[in-house]
Each structure stands twice: as C-alpha cells, then as structure tokens.
C-alpha cells in the first residue's frame, strides 16, 4: 500500500455526500410533515364549518319554536321533519386528524339530547394559534364548530317601517 494513492479521500468524500444527502432528506421530510399538518388543519376548518352550517340550517328549518336541535349527525344527512326530506349535510365528514367520523358532539343547552356543535377528538397540537390570549385554541380538540348566534330578525307584525324612497 502506498501512502499517496487517494483511496482515503474518496471514502471521506463519500461519507460527506451521504451526510449531506441525509440532512437534505430530513429537512424535506420536516417540510412535508408541516405541509401535511397544515392541510389537515384546513380540512378540519372546512369540515367542522360544514357541520356547523348544517346544524344552523337544521335549526332554521325547524317547524317548532324554540327550534329543535338535531339528535345525531345522521339527522343532518336526512331531515324528515317536513313533507319533503331535506339534506342539510351532503355526507358525514370524517375528522381529518383521526380519519373517522368520530366527532365529539356538544350538547345543546336547551335539549340534553340535541347537538349544538362538534369538535375533534384529536389532541394534536395545531400549527396556527386561534383566538385571543385568554381563550387560545392550541389543540385540534379545542377548536369548536357551532352555528353562529341567531341574529334578531325584525318582526313584521311590530310595525317596522322602511326608509322613504326618494
């Protein structure tokens, strides 16, 4: 074996190449994981929002006063309270963090069997923080999806007047 044949430098160069490749793949894996997490959060926002809108639609379509809350998510799929069945929700969405339609149901304040909203079962920490400092949402299970509070509608019998036309 000769001292200056260069085999040691080739081996050392190959070790550096493997180390740089491993570091690049680790960074790429981290970026992919973050992108996948962001997509799950966007899907959670969309799916939870769709369920909240469906609950609101169910409440608005209620023939009784006060409005009756749905007793299950299946009630949102097919509402048979009227002559013609209504579909407030197209399909039962799966929670993007668990992969199953296993939402935690929030009990309606006026009806212990009614659903007022949903939230995820997952304790996954969110990348984005929602809310103010007091009520910050940091986990998927903290993000509540409920219908917006009902706004007072003007009562036509109360003699609401409109502005005169010019």
PDB file of C-alpha atoms in Angstrom:
ATOM      1  CA  UNK A   1       0.000   0.000   0.000  1.00  0.00           C
ATOM      2  CA  UNK A   2       1.332   3.353  -0.996  1.00  0.00           C
ATOM      3  CA  UNK A   3       0.832   6.463   1.067  1.00  0.00           C
ATOM      4  CA  UNK A   4      -0.466   8.846  -1.633  1.00  0.00           C
ATOM      5  CA  UNK A   5      -2.922   6.660  -3.618  1.00  0.00           C
ATOM      6  CA  UNK A   6      -6.071   8.732  -2.672  1.00  0.00           C
ATOM      7  CA  UNK A   7      -8.402   5.938  -1.508  1.00  0.00           C
ATOM      8  CA  UNK A   8      -8.899   7.578   1.879  1.00  0.00           C
ATOM      9  CA  UNK A   9     -10.033  10.838   0.287  1.00  0.00           C
ATOM     10  CA  UNK A  10     -12.634   9.048  -1.833  1.00  0.00           C
ATOM     11  CA  UNK A  11     -14.015   7.323   1.260  1.00  0.00           C
ATOM     12  CA  UNK A  12     -14.100  10.607   3.176  1.00  0.00           C
ATOM     13  CA  UNK A  13     -15.813  12.356   0.241  1.00  0.00           C
ATOM     14  CA  UNK A  14     -18.438   9.604   0.087  1.00  0.00           C
ATOM     15  CA  UNK A  15     -19.132   9.971   3.829  1.00  0.00           C
ATOM     16  CA  UNK A  16     -19.675  13.728   3.400  1.00  0.00           C
ATOM     17  CA  UNK A  17     -22.012  13.090   0.445  1.00  0.00           C
ATOM     18  CA  UNK A  18     -24.082  10.613   2.486  1.00  0.00           C
ATOM     19  CA  UNK A  19     -24.257  13.033   5.447  1.00  0.00           C
ATOM     20  CA  UNK A  20     -25.379  15.959   3.247  1.00  0.00           C
ATOM     21  CA  UNK A  21     -27.965  13.774   1.498  1.00  0.00           C
ATOM     22  CA  UNK A  22     -29.341  12.580   4.857  1.00  0.00           C
ATOM     23  CA  UNK A  23     -29.601  16.159   6.140  1.00  0.00           C
ATOM     24  CA  UNK A  24     -31.405  17.264   2.967  1.00  0.00           C
ATOM     25  CA  UNK A  25     -33.854  14.352   3.208  1.00  0.00           C
ATOM     26  CA  UNK A  26     -34.525  15.131   6.874  1.00  0.00           C
ATOM     27  CA  UNK A  27     -35.289  18.773   6.019  1.00  0.00           C
ATOM     28  CA  UNK A  28     -37.534  17.659   3.158  1.00  0.00           C
ATOM     29  CA  UNK A  29     -39.357  15.246   5.471  1.00  0.00           C
ATOM     30  CA  UNK A  30     -39.925  18.023   8.008  1.00  0.00           C
ATOM     31  CA  UNK A  31     -41.335  20.321   5.306  1.00  0.00           C
ATOM     32  CA  UNK A  32     -43.613  17.560   4.040  1.00  0.00           C
ATOM     33  CA  UNK A  33     -44.838  16.858   7.573  1.00  0.00           C
ATOM     34  CA  UNK A  34     -45.582  20.552   8.157  1.00  0.00           C
ATOM     35  CA  UNK A  35     -47.414  20.823   4.822  1.00  0.00           C
ATOM     36  CA  UNK A  36     -49.495  17.735   5.659  1.00  0.00           C
ATOM     37  CA  UNK A  37     -50.332  19.202   9.091  1.00  0.00           C
ATOM     38  CA  UNK A  38     -51.435  22.494   7.519  1.00  0.00           C
ATOM     39  CA  UNK A  39     -53.651  20.610   5.072  1.00  0.00           C
ATOM     40  CA  UNK A  40     -55.276  18.642   7.924  1.00  0.00           C
ATOM     41  CA  UNK A  41     -55.946  21.919   9.748  1.00  0.00           C
ATOM     42  CA  UNK A  42     -57.554  23.439   6.631  1.00  0.00           C
ATOM     43  CA  UNK A  43     -59.692  20.320   6.217  1.00  0.00           C
ATOM     44  CA  UNK A  44     -60.688  20.443   9.891  1.00  0.00           C
ATOM     45  CA  UNK A  45     -61.789  24.054   9.447  1.00  0.00           C
ATOM     46  CA  UNK A  46     -63.786  23.210   6.298  1.00  0.00           C
ATOM     47  CA  UNK A  47     -65.422  20.028   7.584  1.00  0.00           C
ATOM     48  CA  UNK A  48     -66.223  21.436  11.020  1.00  0.00           C
ATOM     49  CA  UNK A  49     -67.609  24.570   9.388  1.00  0.00           C
ATOM     50  CA  UNK A  50     -69.824  22.471   7.100  1.00  0.00           C
ATOM     51  CA  UNK A  51     -71.240  20.605  10.088  1.00  0.00           C
ATOM     52  CA  UNK A  52     -71.850  23.894  11.949  1.00  0.00           C
ATOM     53  CA  UNK A  53     -73.638  25.344   8.886  1.00  0.00           C
ATOM     54  CA  UNK A  54     -75.717  22.167   8.616  1.00  0.00           C
ATOM     55  CA  UNK A  55     -76.769  22.483  12.272  1.00  0.00           C
ATOM     56  CA  UNK A  56     -77.708  26.109  11.649  1.00  0.00           C
ATOM     57  CA  UNK A  57     -79.725  25.111   8.572  1.00  0.00           C
ATOM     58  CA  UNK A  58     -81.453  22.389  10.604  1.00  0.00           C
ATOM     59  CA  UNK A  59     -82.362  24.920  13.295  1.00  0.00           C
ATOM     60  CA  UNK A  60     -83.697  27.428  10.744  1.00  0.00           C
ATOM     61  CA  UNK A  61     -85.824  24.714   9.101  1.00  0.00           C
ATOM     62  CA  UNK A  62     -87.333  23.687  12.430  1.00  0.00           C
ATOM     63  CA  UNK A  63     -91.127  23.978  12.419  1.00  0.00           C
ATOM     64  CA  UNK A  64     -91.262  24.356  16.212  1.00  0.00           C
ATOM     65  CA  UNK A  65     -90.309  27.274  18.432  1.00  0.00           C
ATOM     66  CA  UNK A  66     -87.810  27.219  20.027  1.00  0.00           C
ATOM     67  CA  UNK A  67     -86.005  25.412  17.193  1.00  0.00           C
ATOM     68  CA  UNK A  68     -85.269  21.733  17.768  1.00  0.00           C
ATOM     69  CA  UNK A  69     -81.622  20.654  17.639  1.00  0.00           C
ATOM     70  CA  UNK A  70     -80.606  17.526  15.712  1.00  0.00           C
ATOM     71  CA  UNK A  71     -80.191  14.456  17.918  1.00  0.00           C
ATOM     72  CA  UNK A  72     -77.460  12.898  15.754  1.00  0.00           C
ATOM     73  CA  UNK A  73     -75.276  13.803  12.811  1.00  0.00           C
ATOM     74  CA  UNK A  74     -77.419  11.452  10.719  1.00  0.00           C
ATOM     75  CA  UNK A  75     -80.339  13.861  11.276  1.00  0.00           C
ATOM     76  CA  UNK A  76     -78.351  16.395   9.255  1.00  0.00           C
ATOM     77  CA  UNK A  77     -77.996  13.951   6.369  1.00  0.00           C
ATOM     78  CA  UNK A  78     -81.745  13.377   6.066  1.00  0.00           C
ATOM     79  CA  UNK A  79     -84.160  15.671   7.862  1.00  0.00           C
ATOM     80  CA  UNK A  80     -87.585  14.018   7.615  1.00  0.00           C
ATOM     81  CA  UNK A  81     -89.449  16.517   9.799  1.00  0.00           C
ATOM     82  CA  UNK A  82     -91.279  18.079   6.864  1.00  0.00           C
ATOM     83  CA  UNK A  83     -93.253  16.779   3.905  1.00  0.00           C
ATOM     84  CA  UNK A  84     -90.166  16.644   1.716  1.00  0.00           C
ATOM     85  CA  UNK A  85     -86.917  15.390   3.336  1.00  0.00           C
ATOM     86  CA  UNK A  86     -84.116  17.964   3.457  1.00  0.00           C
ATOM     87  CA  UNK A  87     -80.392  17.300   3.311  1.00  0.00           C
ATOM     88  CA  UNK A  88     -78.536  19.851   5.422  1.00  0.00           C
ATOM     89  CA  UNK A  89     -75.241  17.963   5.079  1.00  0.00           C
ATOM     90  CA  UNK A  90     -74.094  16.176   1.919  1.00  0.00           C
ATOM     91  CA  UNK A  91     -72.218  13.429   3.709  1.00  0.00           C
ATOM     92  CA  UNK A  92     -70.875  12.606   7.124  1.00  0.00           C
ATOM     93  CA  UNK A  93     -67.377  14.075   7.071  1.00  0.00           C
ATOM     94  CA  UNK A  94     -64.504  12.285   8.754  1.00  0.00           C
ATOM     95  CA  UNK A  95     -62.320  14.144  11.210  1.00  0.00           C
ATOM     96  CA  UNK A  96     -59.087  14.776   9.245  1.00  0.00           C
ATOM     97  CA  UNK A  97     -56.938  14.096  12.310  1.00  0.00           C
ATOM     98  CA  UNK A  98     -58.493  10.743  13.235  1.00  0.00           C
ATOM     99  CA  UNK A  99     -59.663   9.666   9.772  1.00  0.00           C
ATOM    100  CA  UNK A 100     -63.070   8.630  11.161  1.00  0.00           C
ATOM    101  CA  UNK A 101     -66.402  10.425  11.583  1.00  0.00           C
ATOM    102  CA  UNK A 102     -65.924  10.276  15.363  1.00  0.00           C
ATOM    103  CA  UNK A 103     -66.594  13.917  16.206  1.00  0.00           C
ATOM    104  CA  UNK A 104     -67.210  14.855  19.829  1.00  0.00           C
ATOM    105  CA  UNK A 105     -70.768  16.194  19.997  1.00  0.00           C
ATOM    106  CA  UNK A 106     -71.511  19.346  22.011  1.00  0.00           C
ATOM    107  CA  UNK A 107     -74.771  19.135  23.929  1.00  0.00           C
ATOM    108  CA  UNK A 108     -77.393  21.795  23.210  1.00  0.00           C
ATOM    109  CA  UNK A 109     -78.179  23.961  26.256  1.00  0.00           C
ATOM    110  CA  UNK A 110     -81.946  23.657  25.801  1.00  0.00           C
ATOM    111  CA  UNK A 111     -82.082  19.976  24.800  1.00  0.00           C
ATOM    112  CA  UNK A 112     -79.821  17.400  26.520  1.00  0.00           C
ATOM    113  CA  UNK A 113     -80.245  15.038  23.546  1.00  0.00           C
ATOM    114  CA  UNK A 114     -79.614  17.769  20.959  1.00  0.00           C
ATOM    115  CA  UNK A 115     -76.364  18.640  19.207  1.00  0.00           C
ATOM    116  CA  UNK A 116     -75.197  22.257  19.382  1.00  0.00           C
ATOM    117  CA  UNK A 117     -71.845  21.710  17.653  1.00  0.00           C
ATOM    118  CA  UNK A 118     -68.832  19.436  17.277  1.00  0.00           C
ATOM    119  CA  UNK A 119     -65.102  19.348  17.885  1.00  0.00           C
ATOM    120  CA  UNK A 120     -62.284  16.988  17.006  1.00  0.00           C
ATOM    121  CA  UNK A 121     -61.344  14.081  19.223  1.00  0.00           C
ATOM    122  CA  UNK A 122     -57.639  14.572  18.431  1.00  0.00           C
ATOM    123  CA  UNK A 123     -55.258  16.170  20.917  1.00  0.00           C
ATOM    124  CA  UNK A 124     -52.850  17.117  18.084  1.00  0.00           C
ATOM    125  CA  UNK A 125     -51.196  20.498  18.626  1.00  0.00           C
ATOM    126  CA  UNK A 126     -52.149  22.973  15.891  1.00  0.00           C
ATOM    127  CA  UNK A 127     -49.534  24.897  13.936  1.00  0.00           C
ATOM    128  CA  UNK A 128     -51.623  28.061  13.955  1.00  0.00           C
ATOM    129  CA  UNK A 129     -52.971  29.561  17.140  1.00  0.00           C
ATOM    130  CA  UNK A 130     -56.590  30.723  17.121  1.00  0.00           C
ATOM    131  CA  UNK A 131     -58.389  33.089  19.446  1.00  0.00           C
ATOM    132  CA  UNK A 132     -57.182  35.671  21.905  1.00  0.00           C
ATOM    133  CA  UNK A 133     -54.720  35.244  24.767  1.00  0.00           C
ATOM    134  CA  UNK A 134     -57.398  34.057  27.216  1.00  0.00           C
ATOM    135  CA  UNK A 135     -59.166  31.525  25.013  1.00  0.00           C
ATOM    136  CA  UNK A 136     -56.372  30.460  22.685  1.00  0.00           C
ATOM    137  CA  UNK A 137     -57.017  27.326  20.678  1.00  0.00           C
ATOM    138  CA  UNK A 138     -53.815  25.316  20.607  1.00  0.00           C
ATOM    139  CA  UNK A 139     -55.104  21.755  20.061  1.00  0.00           C
ATOM    140  CA  UNK A 140     -57.471  20.315  17.474  1.00  0.00           C
ATOM    141  CA  UNK A 141     -59.876  19.307  20.249  1.00  0.00           C
ATOM    142  CA  UNK A 142     -60.100  22.943  21.438  1.00  0.00           C
ATOM    143  CA  UNK A 143     -61.483  24.156  18.084  1.00  0.00           C
ATOM    144  CA  UNK A 144     -65.274  24.243  18.495  1.00  0.00           C
ATOM    145  CA  UNK A 145     -67.602  24.301  15.496  1.00  0.00           C
ATOM    146  CA  UNK A 146     -71.020  25.705  16.394  1.00  0.00           C
ATOM    147  CA  UNK A 147     -73.584  27.711  14.449  1.00  0.00           C
ATOM    148  CA  UNK A 148     -73.273  31.465  14.697  1.00  0.00           C
ATOM    149  CA  UNK A 149     -75.590  33.005  17.291  1.00  0.00           C
ATOM    150  CA  UNK A 150     -79.002  33.762  15.831  1.00  0.00           C
ATOM    151  CA  UNK A 151     -79.409  37.387  14.898  1.00  0.00           C
ATOM    152  CA  UNK A 152     -82.597  39.166  15.803  1.00  0.00           C
ATOM    153  CA  UNK A 153     -84.859  39.380  12.777  1.00  0.00           C
ATOM    154  CA  UNK A 154     -87.267  42.295  12.502  1.00  0.00           C
ATOM    155  CA  UNK A 155     -90.811  41.296  13.344  1.00  0.00           C
ATOM    156  CA  UNK A 156     -93.169  42.397  10.525  1.00  0.00           C
ATOM    157  CA  UNK A 157     -96.114  42.478  12.981  1.00  0.00           C
ATOM    158  CA  UNK A 158     -94.298  45.008  15.149  1.00  0.00           C
ATOM    159  CA  UNK A 159     -94.773  47.689  12.508  1.00  0.00           C
ATOM    160  CA  UNK A 160     -91.221  48.000  11.232  1.00  0.00           C
ATOM    161  CA  UNK A 161     -91.010  50.939   8.909  1.00  0.00           C
ATOM    162  CA  UNK A 162     -88.761  51.263   5.918  1.00  0.00           C
ATOM    163  CA  UNK A 163     -86.991  54.388   4.800  1.00  0.00           C
ATOM    164  CA  UNK A 164     -88.985  56.528   2.393  1.00  0.00           C
ATOM    165  CA  UNK A 165     -87.978  56.313  -1.238  1.00  0.00           C
ATOM    166  CA  UNK A 166     -86.661  59.456  -2.929  1.00  0.00           C
TER     167      UNK A 166
END
